Amino acid sequence: MAQGLELSVTDFQSSQNNMWHHTEEISFDHLIVRRGQAFNITLYFRNRDFEPDLDKIIFVAETGPMPDQAKGTRAVFSLAGRHGPSPWTASLETSRDNRLEVSLYAPPTAPVGRYLLKVHIDSFRGSVTAYQLGEFILLFNPWCSGDTVFLDSEPQRQEYVMNDYGFIYQGNKNWIRPCPWNYGQFEDNIINICLELLDKSLNFQMDPATDCALRGSPVYISRVVCAMINSNDDKGVLNGKWSENFSDGTNPAEWTGSVAILKQWHSTGQPVRYGQCWVFAAIMCTVMRCLGIPTRVITNFDSGHDTDGNLIIDEYYDHTGRILENKKDTVWNFHVWNECWMARLDLPPGYGGWQVLDSTPQERSNGMFCCGPASVRAIKQGEVDLNYDTAFVFSMVNADCVSWLILGGKEQRLHRDTNSVGNFISTKSIRSDERDDITESYKYEEGSPQERQVFQKALQKLKMGKSQGHYQADSKPSSLMPRRLNSPPLRPCDIIQVSLELQLLDLPNMGQDIKFVLLAINMSRQLKELKVNLSAQSLLHNGSPLPPFWQDTAFISLVPKEAKTHRCQISYSQYSQHLSTDKLIRVSALVEEKSCPEKILVNKIITLVYPAIIINVLGAAIVNQPLSIQVIFSNPLSEQVADCVLTVEGSGLFKKQQRVFIGVLKPQHRASITLKTVPFKSGQRQIQANLRSNKFKDIKGYKDINVDLYV
């Protein structure tokens, strides 16, 4: 009688499989594979060879706490072509010397997550034995055409899945600066933290069986992750804060990467303090790329936050030109979100591809603080009734901005601007450190017939949705809805026939005086007597104004066709104590002409500039060989700064974030330090650095570096 087949040991061939499945950056020791692609394992037997006519081998793959075949979280499938109902398959590769190599295949629709693999061996007339072979992780597969995250471009897959560093664009539309960021999605333990994040979601806590079953859908996963990046509804990764006091946490401007944040959340079990939009988006990029969903970080300059769904952002000013706080609608100087690539089988054909996900907690979506996925194509076409939160995202890039003067308790409309919201929508280019402007994928050219047609189409859909109670963002109706939304009237400058512009004279370097002029041109044939009220106030990047710290009044007489400039200067001593972390100053000029009741408002956003940190790599960078890195930094101010801390990191270069306590830096002082490290991954890498002090928080620098495998 044949002896029962006894399993001795299993080889998951992790190193080879992970290389085939593009997961070798995550691990060589633990099996991490992608769905829709076969992987090989080897079974070693103690007593004899596998005999196909005698031995029946059945594999079982299970995920989640309550695996269920009906839900797709438990798969049972046989070896040697005995095809059953399961879409999982096992096929024989080789069998000799008491060794059996098997090719296993998870379908491209399988739920992602951590799996336990088991085997049942039924030998003819022998006993049935069961073995636990071990755990493996299954991820989305953008290389597989059957996967809903399939991306048919290897350069794009390398950028949006495999690249572990990038840039997040900040500043303002007139001065866009790249902020280097270490996504670090393949760093030690990050994959486990990402899976932990799924298991800590409210969806999993309320119904773990259903949650795990739905993890095959990138639409579902993206909404779960989006809600878990912020902590408004749960113990998510980040606490958001938009005030100026970060003493009980980390100022959002200081972060240079996702790894430290995710590891702190994992080790403490509590939300990390603090984040703002670019930090939320960066963390989400890390998690989604780690799970295998192509993801990029997007910045929208002059981003609308329209809470009531009327596609109007109202801004209020007083007689001095000072912008007043509006707790309802705001224009963020810039706002950052994600795009994730996926098919949208839940929408009509044609709306797959890039989808907006915004994890910054702004409005509720189906009761949770998350936003998206919203099809970018649907946004461009004004299809604001399509899931999810398309109307809210449409307003961020398309809302009209109406300026109002508050005078004597009454509102006087200054003008309506149809193209001030949604500018220079930006992301990092593929295979390059350059900025890629993708505004045209979100909207037609400003002022074009198509752009206005789409705006009106979206507005009608929103009105219809409101009448039926379908507006997606959970918000209260606006008391301002009755205001007319017809074509904008003539601007005040057209009526008064005076052209006005604020112009910087020099680069606005931090620590130096800000010099600018108001240029006034009389376009008419009459004398113009102008009174100009100028003011300056700091802004938070979400548009919230701080009190004015500088004001000036000018009287300008212009003969017909004459141009004059009024010079202005704001000294460092005037703005230094009033500057927000965002380094934004809004200069406004409210102009009235003696013979006309109309008033003209012009303003300019100024972002103060720091000198960049300089990073020099001293010698060739080779895996497992010592490397010296020189970091040069300076205090740009004409006063002493204290509590200086230099932070340096880089995936594949440093095992953990490096923090160097510098202490005091004298006025205008330039210093350097040399750090030593041993690179442990080859290929294109990036070093990110930040210098903070008691006077500034985010002097940044970066250096791209290629690490060779051998000398």
XYZ file of C-alpha atoms in Angstrom:
711
model
C 0.000 0.000 0.000
C 1.304 3.438 -0.921
C 2.651 5.470 1.917
C 0.992 8.836 2.627
C 2.940 11.794 1.223
C 4.554 13.759 4.065
C 5.557 17.391 3.685
C 8.918 18.337 5.133
C 9.464 21.999 4.285
C 8.197 24.694 1.906
C 10.237 27.228 -0.041
C 8.209 30.296 -1.050
C 11.057 31.387 -3.359
C 10.507 34.877 -1.979
C 13.586 36.442 -3.518
C 12.834 35.219 -7.059
C 9.061 35.755 -6.867
C 9.388 39.249 -5.432
C 11.721 40.232 -8.239
C 9.229 38.983 -10.859
C 6.406 40.811 -9.089
C 8.253 44.145 -8.673
C 8.238 43.871 -4.865
C 11.917 43.168 -4.229
C 12.274 46.760 -2.972
C 9.882 45.855 -0.140
C 11.446 42.540 0.886
C 13.553 39.598 -0.217
C 12.656 37.438 2.780
C 8.847 37.561 2.824
C 6.648 36.581 -0.109
C 4.894 39.657 -1.537
C 3.174 39.071 -4.881
C 0.707 40.804 -7.167
C -2.643 39.469 -8.257
C -3.157 38.326 -11.844
C 0.414 36.983 -12.057
C 1.684 33.478 -11.238
C 4.277 32.770 -8.559
C 6.189 29.568 -7.805
C 6.663 27.693 -4.553
C 8.509 24.435 -3.863
C 7.235 21.651 -1.589
C 9.836 19.251 -0.183
C 8.600 15.806 0.916
C 10.088 13.674 3.640
C 9.355 10.152 2.403
C 8.921 9.965 -1.404
C 8.209 11.746 -4.676
C 4.841 13.206 -5.547
C 2.817 10.735 -7.683
C 0.003 12.376 -9.673
C -2.051 9.176 -9.838
C -1.866 8.604 -6.090
C -1.672 12.051 -4.497
C -4.283 14.751 -4.542
C -3.014 18.164 -3.427
C -5.465 20.914 -2.566
C -4.375 24.454 -1.731
C -6.329 26.849 0.486
C -5.670 30.614 0.534
C -7.430 32.684 3.219
C -7.490 36.361 4.115
C -9.199 38.242 6.931
C -10.480 37.033 10.315
C -13.521 35.221 8.834
C -12.496 33.688 5.509
C -15.469 32.713 3.377
C -15.548 31.105 -0.082
C -18.804 32.835 -0.948
C -17.274 36.247 -0.180
C -14.052 35.508 -2.051
C -11.828 35.656 1.035
C -11.215 31.887 0.995
C -10.046 30.035 -2.104
C -9.828 26.237 -2.443
C -8.105 24.960 -5.587
C -6.478 21.726 -6.702
C -3.214 20.863 -8.376
C -2.819 19.116 -11.724
C -5.607 20.576 -13.754
C -8.507 19.560 -11.553
C -10.249 22.860 -12.144
C -12.941 23.746 -9.671
C -15.116 26.788 -9.208
C -12.277 28.862 -7.767
C -10.537 31.408 -10.037
C -7.333 30.646 -8.139
C -5.227 27.979 -9.848
C -2.261 25.706 -9.150
C -0.233 23.970 -11.863
C 2.646 21.546 -11.784
C 6.040 22.879 -12.871
C 8.537 20.134 -11.968
C 8.593 17.036 -9.755
C 11.732 15.080 -8.859
C 13.952 14.133 -5.925
C 11.117 14.393 -3.376
C 10.568 17.952 -4.538
C 7.530 19.508 -6.179
C 7.542 22.951 -7.759
C 4.092 24.467 -8.181
C 2.900 27.627 -9.928
C 0.111 29.409 -8.065
C -2.089 32.125 -9.509
C -4.360 34.640 -7.757
C -6.971 36.180 -10.076
C -6.727 39.911 -10.869
C -9.946 40.504 -8.921
C -8.785 38.873 -5.667
C -8.935 40.955 -2.459
C -5.543 42.379 -1.540
C -4.056 41.866 1.895
C -2.307 39.286 4.038
C -3.032 35.654 3.198
C -2.459 32.350 4.942
C -1.607 29.517 2.531
C -2.477 25.947 3.499
C -2.238 22.592 1.717
C -4.238 19.374 2.098
C -2.563 16.178 0.858
C -4.813 13.177 0.162
C -2.783 10.103 -0.784
C -4.585 7.121 -2.330
C -5.743 4.903 0.556
C -3.593 6.974 2.820
C -4.469 9.553 5.451
C -5.387 13.144 4.622
C -2.887 15.542 6.114
C -3.114 19.335 6.348
C -0.244 21.791 6.628
C 0.047 25.553 7.072
C 2.636 26.653 4.545
C 2.927 30.260 5.730
C 1.784 33.795 5.051
C 2.134 35.950 1.973
C 0.912 39.413 0.951
C -1.121 40.017 -2.202
C -1.080 43.468 -3.835
C -2.738 45.252 -6.753
C -0.998 44.726 -10.106
C -0.708 47.687 -12.508
C 1.349 45.400 -14.822
C -1.632 43.039 -15.349
C -4.154 43.962 -18.053
C -6.918 42.177 -16.147
C -6.417 44.284 -13.012
C -8.591 47.385 -12.610
C -5.448 49.403 -11.789
C -3.670 48.348 -15.007
C -1.520 51.175 -16.379
C -0.260 50.541 -19.906
C 2.995 52.486 -19.683
C 6.187 51.247 -18.067
C 7.608 54.783 -17.520
C 4.368 55.759 -15.753
C 4.408 52.573 -13.640
C 7.979 53.327 -12.627
C 7.056 56.889 -11.658
C 3.674 56.354 -10.022
C 4.247 52.993 -8.304
C 7.981 52.387 -7.951
C 9.442 55.867 -7.407
C 9.854 56.457 -3.682
C 10.567 60.183 -3.777
C 9.135 63.233 -5.492
C 8.117 66.863 -5.224
C 5.048 68.582 -3.841
C 4.502 72.025 -5.338
C 3.867 74.939 -2.987
C 4.105 78.738 -2.966
C 1.693 80.711 -5.134
C 0.791 80.808 -8.818
C 3.411 83.500 -9.466
C 6.159 81.662 -7.578
C 5.839 77.872 -7.645
C 8.448 76.010 -5.634
C 9.093 72.254 -5.375
C 9.107 70.774 -1.881
C 11.140 67.516 -1.886
C 9.427 64.529 -0.245
C 10.490 61.027 0.744
C 7.487 58.762 0.106
C 9.448 55.707 1.261
C 6.734 53.189 0.361
C 9.256 50.337 0.261
C 11.014 51.126 3.526
C 11.183 48.588 6.350
C 7.781 47.696 7.837
C 5.809 50.232 5.754
C 3.856 47.452 3.999
C 2.755 46.099 7.385
C 1.742 49.568 8.553
C -0.338 50.035 5.386
C -2.189 46.769 6.052
C -2.630 47.770 9.694
C -4.189 51.004 8.481
C -6.830 49.001 6.572
C -7.557 46.903 9.657
C -8.011 49.961 11.868
C -10.585 51.548 9.579
C -14.153 51.943 10.768
C -15.252 49.715 7.880
C -13.177 46.818 9.203
C -14.142 47.458 12.819
C -17.861 47.385 11.982
C -17.888 44.471 9.513
C -14.490 42.794 8.988
C -15.820 40.016 6.757
C -17.409 42.385 4.253
C -14.508 44.848 4.428
C -11.954 42.172 3.522
C -14.195 40.884 0.718
C -14.357 44.370 -0.819
C -10.582 44.869 -0.789
C -10.385 43.708 -4.378
C -11.843 47.043 -5.485
C -9.462 50.023 -5.804
C -12.488 52.334 -5.577
C -13.368 50.850 -2.176
C -9.771 50.700 -0.934
C -9.116 54.304 -1.962
C -12.091 55.595 0.044
C -11.054 53.571 3.099
C -7.460 54.837 2.917
C -8.623 58.403 2.248
C -10.699 58.396 5.447
C -7.881 56.800 7.479
C -5.182 59.326 6.525
C -7.001 61.982 8.563
C -8.214 61.303 12.101
C -11.525 63.173 12.143
C -13.684 60.041 12.293
C -11.259 57.471 13.660
C -7.744 56.943 14.977
C -6.310 57.776 11.586
C -2.740 58.734 10.799
C -2.754 62.541 11.040
C -4.350 65.333 13.001
C -4.888 68.418 10.858
C -4.295 71.917 12.191
C -4.508 75.257 10.384
C -3.755 77.694 13.197
C -0.315 78.927 14.162
C 0.351 77.071 17.430
C 1.990 73.682 16.921
C 3.779 73.524 20.286
C 2.197 70.164 21.178
C 3.328 68.517 17.944
C 5.315 69.061 14.756
C 4.737 72.037 12.489
C 3.484 70.572 9.164
C 6.111 72.604 7.287
C 8.921 70.668 8.998
C 8.101 67.217 7.612
C 10.240 65.934 4.745
C 8.830 62.421 4.343
C 6.091 59.927 5.099
C 8.089 57.193 6.815
C 8.631 58.952 10.151
C 4.932 59.864 10.334
C 3.668 56.348 9.553
C 6.119 54.749 11.986
C 5.138 57.161 14.761
C 1.448 56.383 14.172
C 2.215 52.649 14.268
C 4.302 52.799 17.445
C 1.999 55.087 19.457
C -1.395 54.015 18.138
C -2.412 57.683 18.123
C -2.808 60.251 15.330
C 0.379 62.189 14.616
C 0.326 65.947 15.214
C 0.213 67.782 12.750
C -0.553 67.746 9.056
C -1.903 70.052 6.395
C -3.006 69.279 2.855
C 0.392 68.414 1.357
C 1.218 66.095 4.265
C -2.136 64.292 3.989
C -1.618 63.845 0.241
C 1.975 62.663 0.653
C 1.001 60.012 3.207
C -1.809 58.802 0.967
C 0.614 58.588 -1.964
C 2.916 56.396 0.123
C 0.125 54.023 1.168
C -1.459 53.716 -2.280
C 1.847 53.152 -4.105
C 2.770 50.560 -1.492
C -0.517 48.704 -2.122
C 0.153 48.821 -5.866
C -2.253 51.537 -7.031
C -0.581 54.117 -9.340
C -0.715 57.444 -7.510
C 0.599 60.962 -7.919
C 0.429 64.155 -5.862
C -1.363 67.158 -7.380
C -1.209 70.850 -6.418
C -3.983 73.252 -7.410
C -3.082 76.927 -7.041
C -5.904 79.273 -5.964
C -8.069 76.354 -4.925
C -11.734 77.027 -4.174
C -13.445 75.716 -1.054
C -17.128 76.100 -1.851
C -19.168 74.620 0.984
C -22.648 75.349 -0.326
C -22.425 74.078 -3.889
C -23.273 77.289 -5.763
C -19.852 77.503 -7.502
C -19.310 80.947 -5.981
C -16.498 81.887 -3.603
C -17.315 85.132 -1.788
C -14.446 87.308 -0.529
C -15.088 90.322 1.716
C -12.950 93.464 2.117
C -13.167 96.563 4.278
C -12.503 100.148 3.169
C -8.740 99.781 3.755
C -8.451 96.866 1.340
C -8.061 94.367 4.164
C -9.523 90.943 3.400
C -11.959 89.801 6.081
C -12.221 86.249 7.353
C -14.965 84.184 5.764
C -15.598 81.012 7.733
C -17.717 79.564 4.929
C -16.063 79.937 1.520
C -12.338 80.437 1.002
C -9.715 80.352 -1.724
C -6.702 78.344 -0.609
C -3.439 79.743 -1.889
C -2.694 76.199 -2.930
C -4.301 72.877 -2.151
C -2.817 69.419 -2.571
C -4.604 66.150 -3.310
C -3.926 62.820 -5.024
C -4.792 61.217 -8.305
C -5.033 57.414 -8.387
C -5.290 55.392 -11.579
C -8.119 52.855 -11.798
C -11.015 51.628 -13.891
C -14.451 52.898 -12.823
C -16.766 49.967 -13.412
C -19.311 51.751 -11.186
C -19.600 54.669 -13.658
C -20.666 54.957 -17.306
C -17.927 54.033 -19.822
C -15.142 56.549 -20.327
C -14.644 57.772 -16.779
C -11.799 55.508 -15.724
C -8.164 56.616 -15.519
C -7.018 59.283 -13.099
C -9.307 59.807 -10.101
C -9.085 62.594 -7.501
C -8.729 61.501 -3.861
C -8.467 64.209 -1.216
C -7.704 63.048 2.326
C -7.567 66.560 3.798
C -10.654 66.734 6.052
C -12.840 69.452 4.514
C -16.359 68.099 3.980
C -18.107 64.829 4.768
C -18.795 62.278 2.046
C -21.420 59.676 2.949
C -20.875 60.633 6.567
C -17.070 60.340 6.537
C -14.287 62.872 6.092
C -12.999 61.677 2.747
C -13.290 62.871 -0.841
C -13.339 60.802 -4.025
C -12.537 58.965 -6.107
C -13.813 61.594 -8.550
C -13.082 61.031 -12.230
C -10.832 63.761 -13.657
C -12.600 63.391 -17.005
C -15.982 63.820 -15.299
C -14.680 67.014 -13.668
C -13.588 68.417 -17.026
C -16.945 67.579 -18.609
C -18.995 68.996 -15.705
C -20.552 65.618 -14.847
C -20.851 66.635 -11.220
C -23.554 64.088 -10.397
C -21.177 61.116 -10.804
C -19.683 59.416 -7.729
C -17.775 60.352 -5.670
C -17.740 64.040 -4.615
C -17.232 65.238 -8.184
C -19.200 68.422 -7.481
C -16.897 69.426 -4.641
C -13.747 68.807 -6.698
C -15.264 70.664 -9.666
C -15.695 73.730 -7.450
C -12.056 73.565 -6.316
C -10.883 74.161 -9.890
C -13.804 76.049 -11.437
C -15.665 78.216 -8.913
C -16.099 81.908 -9.710
C -14.797 84.390 -7.158
C -16.908 87.415 -6.163
C -15.334 90.277 -4.211
C -17.492 92.388 -1.876
C -16.774 95.658 -0.084
C -18.268 95.908 3.402
C -19.080 99.594 4.014
C -21.469 100.955 6.598
C -22.890 97.513 7.255
C -23.787 97.055 3.588
C -22.282 94.838 0.881
C -21.152 96.410 -2.392
C -20.065 94.040 -5.131
C -16.644 94.983 -6.484
C -16.299 92.388 -9.237
C -16.743 88.773 -10.218
C -13.688 86.890 -11.457
C -14.360 83.799 -13.557
C -10.767 82.640 -13.897
C -9.072 83.237 -10.549
C -9.758 79.725 -9.149
C -7.887 76.660 -10.379
C -4.491 77.672 -11.791
C -1.282 75.855 -12.728
C -2.493 72.431 -11.588
C 0.852 70.698 -11.110
C 2.537 67.352 -10.538
C 6.040 65.956 -10.912
C 6.989 64.949 -14.444
C 7.827 61.369 -15.402
C 11.573 60.574 -15.392
C 12.332 64.185 -14.493
C 12.465 66.633 -11.594
C 10.535 69.167 -13.686
C 6.982 70.316 -13.019
C 4.204 69.025 -15.270
C 1.233 71.371 -15.753
C -1.934 69.258 -16.109
C -4.533 72.048 -15.883
C -5.970 71.112 -19.293
C -6.972 67.666 -17.997
C -9.266 69.351 -15.435
C -10.784 72.225 -17.396
C -11.071 73.839 -20.786
C -9.149 77.066 -21.387
C -10.390 79.851 -19.131
C -12.840 82.118 -20.904
C -13.366 79.738 -23.802
C -16.927 78.866 -24.880
C -16.424 75.252 -23.754
C -15.316 76.350 -20.278
C -18.413 78.511 -19.735
C -20.674 75.823 -21.198
C -19.292 73.213 -18.798
C -19.653 75.669 -15.895
C -23.330 76.269 -16.711
C -23.922 72.551 -17.205
C -22.421 71.791 -13.794
C -24.403 74.607 -12.191
C -27.669 73.264 -13.580
C -26.873 69.761 -12.342
C -26.077 71.173 -8.887
C -29.348 73.127 -8.791
C -31.218 70.012 -9.816
C -29.364 67.953 -7.218
C -30.131 70.518 -4.511
C -33.831 70.486 -5.351
C -33.737 66.706 -4.953
C -31.404 66.803 -1.923
C -28.530 65.097 -3.738
C -25.599 67.494 -3.308
C -22.763 65.196 -2.290
C -20.891 67.301 0.268
C -22.778 67.236 3.559
C -23.357 70.958 3.972
C -26.046 73.489 4.747
C -27.642 75.545 1.961
C -26.261 79.023 1.482
C -28.144 82.179 2.293
C -26.335 83.748 -0.658
C -27.909 81.496 -3.285
C -30.375 84.160 -4.586
C -27.490 86.262 -5.926
C -27.539 86.408 -9.705
C -25.205 84.003 -11.501
C -25.472 85.499 -14.990
C -22.532 86.712 -17.052
C -20.211 88.992 -15.093
C -20.728 92.738 -15.607
C -18.048 95.181 -16.579
C -15.203 95.275 -14.084
C -14.775 98.505 -12.097
C -11.446 99.156 -13.791
C -13.297 99.133 -17.132
C -15.829 101.658 -15.818
C -13.271 103.944 -14.197
C -10.864 103.334 -17.104
C -7.812 102.984 -14.913
C -5.426 100.030 -15.076
C -3.809 99.022 -11.791
C -1.146 96.440 -10.982
C 1.066 95.620 -7.987
C 4.612 94.718 -9.049
C 7.549 93.414 -7.018
C 10.826 95.244 -7.562
C 13.116 92.594 -6.044
C 12.935 88.918 -5.118
C 11.207 88.849 -1.703
C 13.991 87.241 0.313
C 13.248 86.366 3.903
C 14.924 88.806 6.271
C 15.021 91.664 3.746
C 12.657 94.532 3.078
C 9.867 93.930 0.550
C 9.902 96.523 -2.218
C 7.066 96.912 -4.704
C 5.158 99.519 -6.688
C 1.551 100.189 -7.565
C 1.446 100.892 -11.297
C -1.541 103.081 -12.295
C -2.383 103.898 -15.930
C -5.115 106.306 -16.954
C -6.822 104.696 -19.963
C -9.280 107.572 -20.468
C -9.253 111.089 -21.897
C -10.172 112.681 -18.553
C -8.134 113.623 -15.506
C -8.271 110.940 -12.806
C -7.879 111.737 -9.098
C -7.268 108.491 -7.240
C -7.254 107.688 -3.556
C -5.509 104.392 -2.803
C -5.754 102.487 0.498
C -3.022 99.874 0.742
C -2.680 97.160 3.356
C -0.636 94.013 3.964
C -1.556 91.002 6.041
C -0.250 87.477 6.476
C -2.264 84.564 5.153
C -2.443 80.931 6.071
C -2.222 78.773 2.960
C -5.904 77.842 3.300
C -6.824 81.484 2.702
C -7.474 82.464 6.319
C -6.215 86.028 6.877
C -4.316 87.303 9.895
C -4.654 90.931 11.092
C -3.031 93.638 8.910
C 0.437 94.743 9.986
C 1.070 97.488 7.396
C -1.118 100.187 5.861
C -0.534 103.137 3.575
C -2.624 105.750 1.764
C -1.656 107.354 -1.530
C -3.205 110.087 -3.676
C -2.412 109.826 -7.389
C -3.353 112.305 -10.112
C -3.275 111.045 -13.676
C -3.691 113.143 -16.799
C -5.136 111.314 -19.817
C -3.055 108.272 -20.871
C -0.528 108.914 -18.107
C 1.173 106.129 -16.141
C 2.590 106.560 -12.633
C 4.092 104.314 -10.005
C 3.686 104.597 -6.273
C 6.640 103.005 -4.495
C 6.062 100.995 -1.323
C 8.353 99.273 1.123
C 7.582 96.909 3.989
C 10.565 96.522 6.277
C 11.595 93.217 7.840
C 10.915 94.662 11.285
C 7.342 95.403 10.195
C 6.510 91.912 8.932
C 8.809 89.609 10.931
C 6.577 89.324 13.995
C 3.410 88.841 11.952
C 4.509 86.250 9.430
C 2.762 82.869 9.365
C 4.623 79.611 8.811
C 3.346 79.675 5.241
C 5.393 82.858 4.590
C 2.485 84.377 2.648
C 1.763 88.097 2.571
C -1.254 89.503 0.765
C -0.904 93.121 -0.355
C -4.197 94.770 -1.317
C -4.976 98.138 -2.866
C -8.518 99.529 -2.798
C -8.787 102.415 -5.225
C -11.556 104.999 -5.568
C -11.847 107.794 -8.096
C -13.343 111.133 -7.070
C -15.941 111.299 -9.852
C -17.068 107.631 -9.798
C -18.830 105.566 -7.097
C -17.151 102.360 -8.314
C -14.073 101.052 -6.505
C -11.215 98.954 -7.834
C -9.549 96.190 -5.824
C -6.179 94.731 -6.784
C -4.069 92.397 -4.710
C -0.909 90.358 -4.861
C 0.218 87.284 -2.950
C 3.895 87.375 -1.985
C 5.714 84.246 -0.826
C 8.928 85.003 1.012
C 11.959 83.074 -0.216
C 14.543 81.195 1.838
C 18.032 80.266 0.610
C 18.060 76.530 -0.155
C 20.133 74.007 1.751
C 23.029 72.777 -0.398
C 23.855 69.051 -0.319
C 27.105 67.665 -1.730
C 27.850 63.951 -2.118
C 31.537 63.364 -1.380
C 32.618 60.454 -3.554
C 30.930 57.614 -5.403
C 27.755 56.126 -3.934
C 27.936 52.317 -3.858
C 25.707 49.820 -2.059
C 27.119 48.723 1.317
C 30.048 51.150 1.035
C 30.511 54.133 3.409
C 29.443 57.477 1.954
C 30.013 61.033 3.211
C 27.422 63.734 2.598
C 28.076 67.443 3.179
C 25.114 69.645 4.126
C 25.571 73.438 3.865
C 22.978 75.735 5.433
C 22.663 79.313 6.622
C 20.659 81.682 8.764
C 19.123 84.151 6.289
C 18.068 86.616 8.997
C 19.881 89.645 10.369
C 19.196 88.387 13.870
C 20.363 85.375 15.851
C 18.210 82.238 15.763
C 18.113 79.425 18.306
C 16.841 75.851 18.655
C 18.153 74.962 15.211
C 17.595 71.350 14.143
C 18.704 69.849 10.835
C 16.717 66.849 9.562
C 18.079 64.635 6.784
C 16.545 61.511 5.235
C 16.459 59.480 2.039
C 15.033 56.067 1.210
C 17.711 53.500 0.464
C 20.378 55.810 1.897
C 19.520 56.213 5.583
C 17.899 53.502 7.710
C 16.050 56.202 9.622
C 15.625 59.964 9.652
C 18.743 61.798 10.880
C 18.263 64.697 13.337
C 21.206 66.963 14.108
C 20.851 69.567 16.871
C 22.682 72.700 15.722
C 21.658 75.068 18.527
C 22.328 78.755 17.812
C 23.086 80.330 14.434
C 24.398 83.889 14.357
C 22.960 86.485 11.951
C 23.660 85.628 8.286
C 25.891 82.775 9.484
C 26.706 79.953 7.052
C 27.653 76.520 8.372
C 28.130 72.954 7.209
C 28.201 69.457 8.635
C 29.243 66.123 7.160
C 27.100 63.036 7.683
C 28.227 59.466 7.094
C 25.926 56.715 5.879
C 25.987 53.360 4.071
C 23.574 53.113 1.112
C 21.635 49.839 1.136
C 19.666 50.121 -2.125
C 20.900 50.833 -5.642
C 19.381 53.067 -8.304
C 18.210 56.661 -8.396
C 17.778 58.046 -4.868
C 17.149 61.412 -3.267
C 18.338 63.092 -0.068
C 15.870 65.503 1.584
C 16.885 68.049 4.235
C 15.090 70.598 6.420
C 16.398 73.244 8.816
C 14.150 74.680 11.516
C 14.699 77.220 14.276
C 12.687 79.394 16.635
C 12.290 81.943 13.792
C 11.692 79.746 10.744
C 10.529 76.166 10.218
C 11.170 75.010 6.686
C 14.399 75.821 4.923
C 14.572 72.917 2.477
C 17.109 71.260 0.241
C 17.517 68.085 -1.766
C 20.029 66.166 -3.835
C 19.447 63.440 -6.416
C 22.005 60.668 -6.232
C 22.603 57.484 -8.227
C 23.747 54.523 -6.140
C 25.699 51.818 -7.977
C 25.489 48.157 -7.051
C 29.205 47.527 -7.522
C 32.433 49.504 -7.679
